[in-house]
CSV table of C-alpha atoms in Angstrom, one decimal:
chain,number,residue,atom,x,y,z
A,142,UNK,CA,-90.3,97.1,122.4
A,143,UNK,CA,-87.6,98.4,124.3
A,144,UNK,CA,-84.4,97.5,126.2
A,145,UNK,CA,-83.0,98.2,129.3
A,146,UNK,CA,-79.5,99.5,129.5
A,147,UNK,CA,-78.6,98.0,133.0
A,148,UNK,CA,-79.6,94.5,131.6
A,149,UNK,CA,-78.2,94.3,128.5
A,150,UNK,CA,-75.0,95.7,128.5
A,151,UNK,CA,-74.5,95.4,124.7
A,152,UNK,CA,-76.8,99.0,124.6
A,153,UNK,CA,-75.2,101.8,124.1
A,154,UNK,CA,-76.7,105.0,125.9
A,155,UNK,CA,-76.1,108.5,124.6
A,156,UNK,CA,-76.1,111.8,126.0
A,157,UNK,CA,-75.5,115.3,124.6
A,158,UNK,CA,-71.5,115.7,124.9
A,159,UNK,CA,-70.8,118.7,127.0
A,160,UNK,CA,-69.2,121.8,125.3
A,161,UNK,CA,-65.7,121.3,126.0
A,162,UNK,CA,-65.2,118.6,123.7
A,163,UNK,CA,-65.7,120.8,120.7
A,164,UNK,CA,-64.5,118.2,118.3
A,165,UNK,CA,-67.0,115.9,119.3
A,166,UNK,CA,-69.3,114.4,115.9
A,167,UNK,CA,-72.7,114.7,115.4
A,168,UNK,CA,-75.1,111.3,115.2
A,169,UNK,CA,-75.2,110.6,111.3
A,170,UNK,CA,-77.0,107.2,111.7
A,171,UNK,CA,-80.9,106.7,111.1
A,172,UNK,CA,-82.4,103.5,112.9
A,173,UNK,CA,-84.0,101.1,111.5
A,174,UNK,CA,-86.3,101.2,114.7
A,175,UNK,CA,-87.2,104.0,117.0
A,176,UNK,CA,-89.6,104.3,119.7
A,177,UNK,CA,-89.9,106.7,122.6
A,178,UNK,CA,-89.8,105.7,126.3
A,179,UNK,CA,-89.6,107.4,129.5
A,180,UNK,CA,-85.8,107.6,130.1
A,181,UNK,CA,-86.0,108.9,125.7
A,182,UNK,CA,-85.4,107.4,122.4
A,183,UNK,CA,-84.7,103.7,121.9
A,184,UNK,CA,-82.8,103.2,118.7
A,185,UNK,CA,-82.1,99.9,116.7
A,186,UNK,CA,-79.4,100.5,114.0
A,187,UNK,CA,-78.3,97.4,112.0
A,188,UNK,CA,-75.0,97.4,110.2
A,189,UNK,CA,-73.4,94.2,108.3
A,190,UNK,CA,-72.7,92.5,111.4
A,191,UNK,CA,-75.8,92.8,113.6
A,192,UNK,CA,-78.1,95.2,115.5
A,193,UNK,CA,-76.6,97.5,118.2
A,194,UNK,CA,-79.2,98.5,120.0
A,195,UNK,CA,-79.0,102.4,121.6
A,196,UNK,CA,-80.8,104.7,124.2
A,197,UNK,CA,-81.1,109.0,123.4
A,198,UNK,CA,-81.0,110.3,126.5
A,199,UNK,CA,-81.5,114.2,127.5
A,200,UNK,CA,-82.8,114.9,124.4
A,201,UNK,CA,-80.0,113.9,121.9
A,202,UNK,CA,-80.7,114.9,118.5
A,203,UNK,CA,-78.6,115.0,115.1
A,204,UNK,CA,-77.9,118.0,115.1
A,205,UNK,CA,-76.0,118.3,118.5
A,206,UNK,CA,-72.5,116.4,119.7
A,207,UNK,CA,-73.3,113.0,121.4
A,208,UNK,CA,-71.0,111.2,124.2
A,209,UNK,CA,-71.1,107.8,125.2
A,210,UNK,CA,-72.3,106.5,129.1
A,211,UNK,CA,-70.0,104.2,130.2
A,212,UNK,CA,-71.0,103.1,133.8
A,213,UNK,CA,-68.0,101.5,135.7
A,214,UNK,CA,-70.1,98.3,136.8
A,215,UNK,CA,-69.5,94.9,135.9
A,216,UNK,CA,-70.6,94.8,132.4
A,217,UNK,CA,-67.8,97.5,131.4
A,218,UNK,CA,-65.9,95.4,129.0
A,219,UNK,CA,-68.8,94.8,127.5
A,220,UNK,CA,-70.4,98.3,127.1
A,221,UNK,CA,-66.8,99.7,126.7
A,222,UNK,CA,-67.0,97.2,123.4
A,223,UNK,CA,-70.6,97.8,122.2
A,224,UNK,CA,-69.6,102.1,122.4
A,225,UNK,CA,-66.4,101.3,120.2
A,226,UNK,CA,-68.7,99.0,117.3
A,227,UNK,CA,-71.1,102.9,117.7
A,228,UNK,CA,-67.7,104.5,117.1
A,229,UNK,CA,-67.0,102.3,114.7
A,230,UNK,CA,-70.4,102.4,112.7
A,231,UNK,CA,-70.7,106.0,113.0
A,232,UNK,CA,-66.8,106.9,111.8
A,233,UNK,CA,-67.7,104.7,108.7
A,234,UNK,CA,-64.9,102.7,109.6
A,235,UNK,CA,-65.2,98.5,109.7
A,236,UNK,CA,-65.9,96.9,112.3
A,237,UNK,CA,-63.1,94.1,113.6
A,238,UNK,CA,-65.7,90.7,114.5
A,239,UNK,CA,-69.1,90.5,114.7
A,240,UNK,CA,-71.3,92.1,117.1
A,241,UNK,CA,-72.8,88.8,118.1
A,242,UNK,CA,-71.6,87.9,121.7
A,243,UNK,CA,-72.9,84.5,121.0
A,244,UNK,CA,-71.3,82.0,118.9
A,245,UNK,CA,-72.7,79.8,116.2
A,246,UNK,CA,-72.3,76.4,118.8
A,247,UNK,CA,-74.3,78.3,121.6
A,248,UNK,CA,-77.2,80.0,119.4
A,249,UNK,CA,-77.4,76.2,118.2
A,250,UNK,CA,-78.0,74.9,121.8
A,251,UNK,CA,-79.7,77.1,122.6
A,252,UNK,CA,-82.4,76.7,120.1
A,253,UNK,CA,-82.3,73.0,121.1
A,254,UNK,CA,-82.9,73.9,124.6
A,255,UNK,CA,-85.9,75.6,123.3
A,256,UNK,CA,-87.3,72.8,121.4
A,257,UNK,CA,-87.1,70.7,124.5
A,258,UNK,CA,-89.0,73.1,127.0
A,259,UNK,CA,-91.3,73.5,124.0
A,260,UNK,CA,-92.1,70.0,123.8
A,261,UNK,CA,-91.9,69.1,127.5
A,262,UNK,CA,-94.3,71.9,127.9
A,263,UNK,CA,-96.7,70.3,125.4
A,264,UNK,CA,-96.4,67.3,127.9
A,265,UNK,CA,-94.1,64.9,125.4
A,266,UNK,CA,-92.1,62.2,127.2
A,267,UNK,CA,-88.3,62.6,127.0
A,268,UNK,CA,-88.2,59.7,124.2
A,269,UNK,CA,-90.4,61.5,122.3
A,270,UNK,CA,-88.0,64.5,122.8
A,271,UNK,CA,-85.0,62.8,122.1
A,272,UNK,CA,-86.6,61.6,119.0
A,273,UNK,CA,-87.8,64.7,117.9
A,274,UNK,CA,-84.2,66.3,118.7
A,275,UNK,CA,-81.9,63.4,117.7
A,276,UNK,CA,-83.9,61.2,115.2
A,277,UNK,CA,-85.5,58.5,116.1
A,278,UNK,CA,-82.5,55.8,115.0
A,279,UNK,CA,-80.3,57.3,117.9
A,280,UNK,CA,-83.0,56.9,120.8
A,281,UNK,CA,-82.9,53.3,121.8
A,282,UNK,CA,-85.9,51.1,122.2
A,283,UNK,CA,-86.3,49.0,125.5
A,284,UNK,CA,-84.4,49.1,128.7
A,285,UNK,CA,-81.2,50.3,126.9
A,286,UNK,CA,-83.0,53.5,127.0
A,287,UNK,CA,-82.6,53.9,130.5
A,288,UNK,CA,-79.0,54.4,130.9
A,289,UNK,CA,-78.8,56.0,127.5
A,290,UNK,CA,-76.2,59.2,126.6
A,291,UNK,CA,-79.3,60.5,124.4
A,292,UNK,CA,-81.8,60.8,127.2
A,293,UNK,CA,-79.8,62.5,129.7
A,294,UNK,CA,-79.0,64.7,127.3
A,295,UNK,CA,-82.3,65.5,126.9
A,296,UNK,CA,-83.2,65.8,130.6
A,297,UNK,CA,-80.3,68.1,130.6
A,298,UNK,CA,-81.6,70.2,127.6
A,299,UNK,CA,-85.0,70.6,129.2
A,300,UNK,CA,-83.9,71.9,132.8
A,301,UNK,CA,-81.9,74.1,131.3
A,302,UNK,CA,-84.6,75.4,129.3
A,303,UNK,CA,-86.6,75.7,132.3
A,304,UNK,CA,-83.8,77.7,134.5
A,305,UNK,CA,-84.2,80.0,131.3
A,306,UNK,CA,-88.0,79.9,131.5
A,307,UNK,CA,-87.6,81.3,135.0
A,308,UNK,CA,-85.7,84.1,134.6
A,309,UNK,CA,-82.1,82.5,134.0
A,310,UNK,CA,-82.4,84.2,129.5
A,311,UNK,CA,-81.0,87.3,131.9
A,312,UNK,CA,-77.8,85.3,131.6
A,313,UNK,CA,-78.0,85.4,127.9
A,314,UNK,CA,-77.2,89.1,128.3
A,315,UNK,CA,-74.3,88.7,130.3
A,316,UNK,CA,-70.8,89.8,128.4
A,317,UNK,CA,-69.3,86.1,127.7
A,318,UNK,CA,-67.2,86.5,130.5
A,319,UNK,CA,-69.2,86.9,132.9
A,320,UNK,CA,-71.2,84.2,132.4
């Protein structure tokens, strides 16, 4: 399992920090995950409000100064945000919010979204989706299905999770402003 920096800009990637910044600290976190990959080390640390996921790169180690690659794309609120939770984390300081660029309403939908595809995948009807979703007193029988709020929002539900199937869960790394 790794990441890639340039898609999710909630990674932080490290280098060795060069010599003039003499005041600069060591790494004194341990990850909960590492694994080694071509471009280095692939670091998950977790703290109290989530994972932040990290990238060693030119042989960082403990035991030398690290500094934080900041790339000025797009994404640089974002990775300017996910280096100051590091900053953060490492200072032993508190962090200010959660880590979590997606709220409690979206992760919700988004695991109805899932449900749906699942289920349309399987080869259920929308009814039997909406059901499943919703409970079956909210799905209407008969015609008044038809024109029904419940079934479109079903329909909408499973297209969505079909743009996601097809590469749109990119999005889902996406600082929330950009999205």
């Amino acid at each position: 399992m790794t990441w890639l920096p340039q898609l999710d800009a909630s990674t932080v990637v490290l280098t060795q920090s060069p010599d003039v910044f003499a005041n600069a600290k060591t790494m004194t976190l341990s990850p909960t995950y590492a694994q080694r990959g071509a471009e280095g080390e692939y670091w998950l640390v977790n703290n109290t409000h989530g994972r932040l996921r990290l990238v060693l790169m030119d042989g960082v180690s403990a035991s030398h100064p690290t500094a934080v690659i900041v790339p000025l794309d797009a994404n640089f609120p974002a990775r300017a945000a996910a280096a100051a939770r590091l900053w953060h984390l490492a200072m032993s300081r508190p962090a200010r919010r959660s880590s979590n660029p997606i709220s409690l309403q979206r992760r919700q939908r988004l695991a109805l979204i899932l449900r749906a595809l699942d289920a349309h995948q399987s080869g259920e009807t929308y009814r039997d989706i909406a059901r499943a979703l919703f409970g079956a007193r909210r799905v209407p029988a008969g015609s008044a299905w038809k024109t029904h709020d419940v079934r479109d929002r079903t329909i909408r539900l499973v297209r969505k999770g079909l743009r996601l199937m097809r590469g749109g869960y990119l999005d889902l790394l996406l600082h929330p402003q950009h999205r």
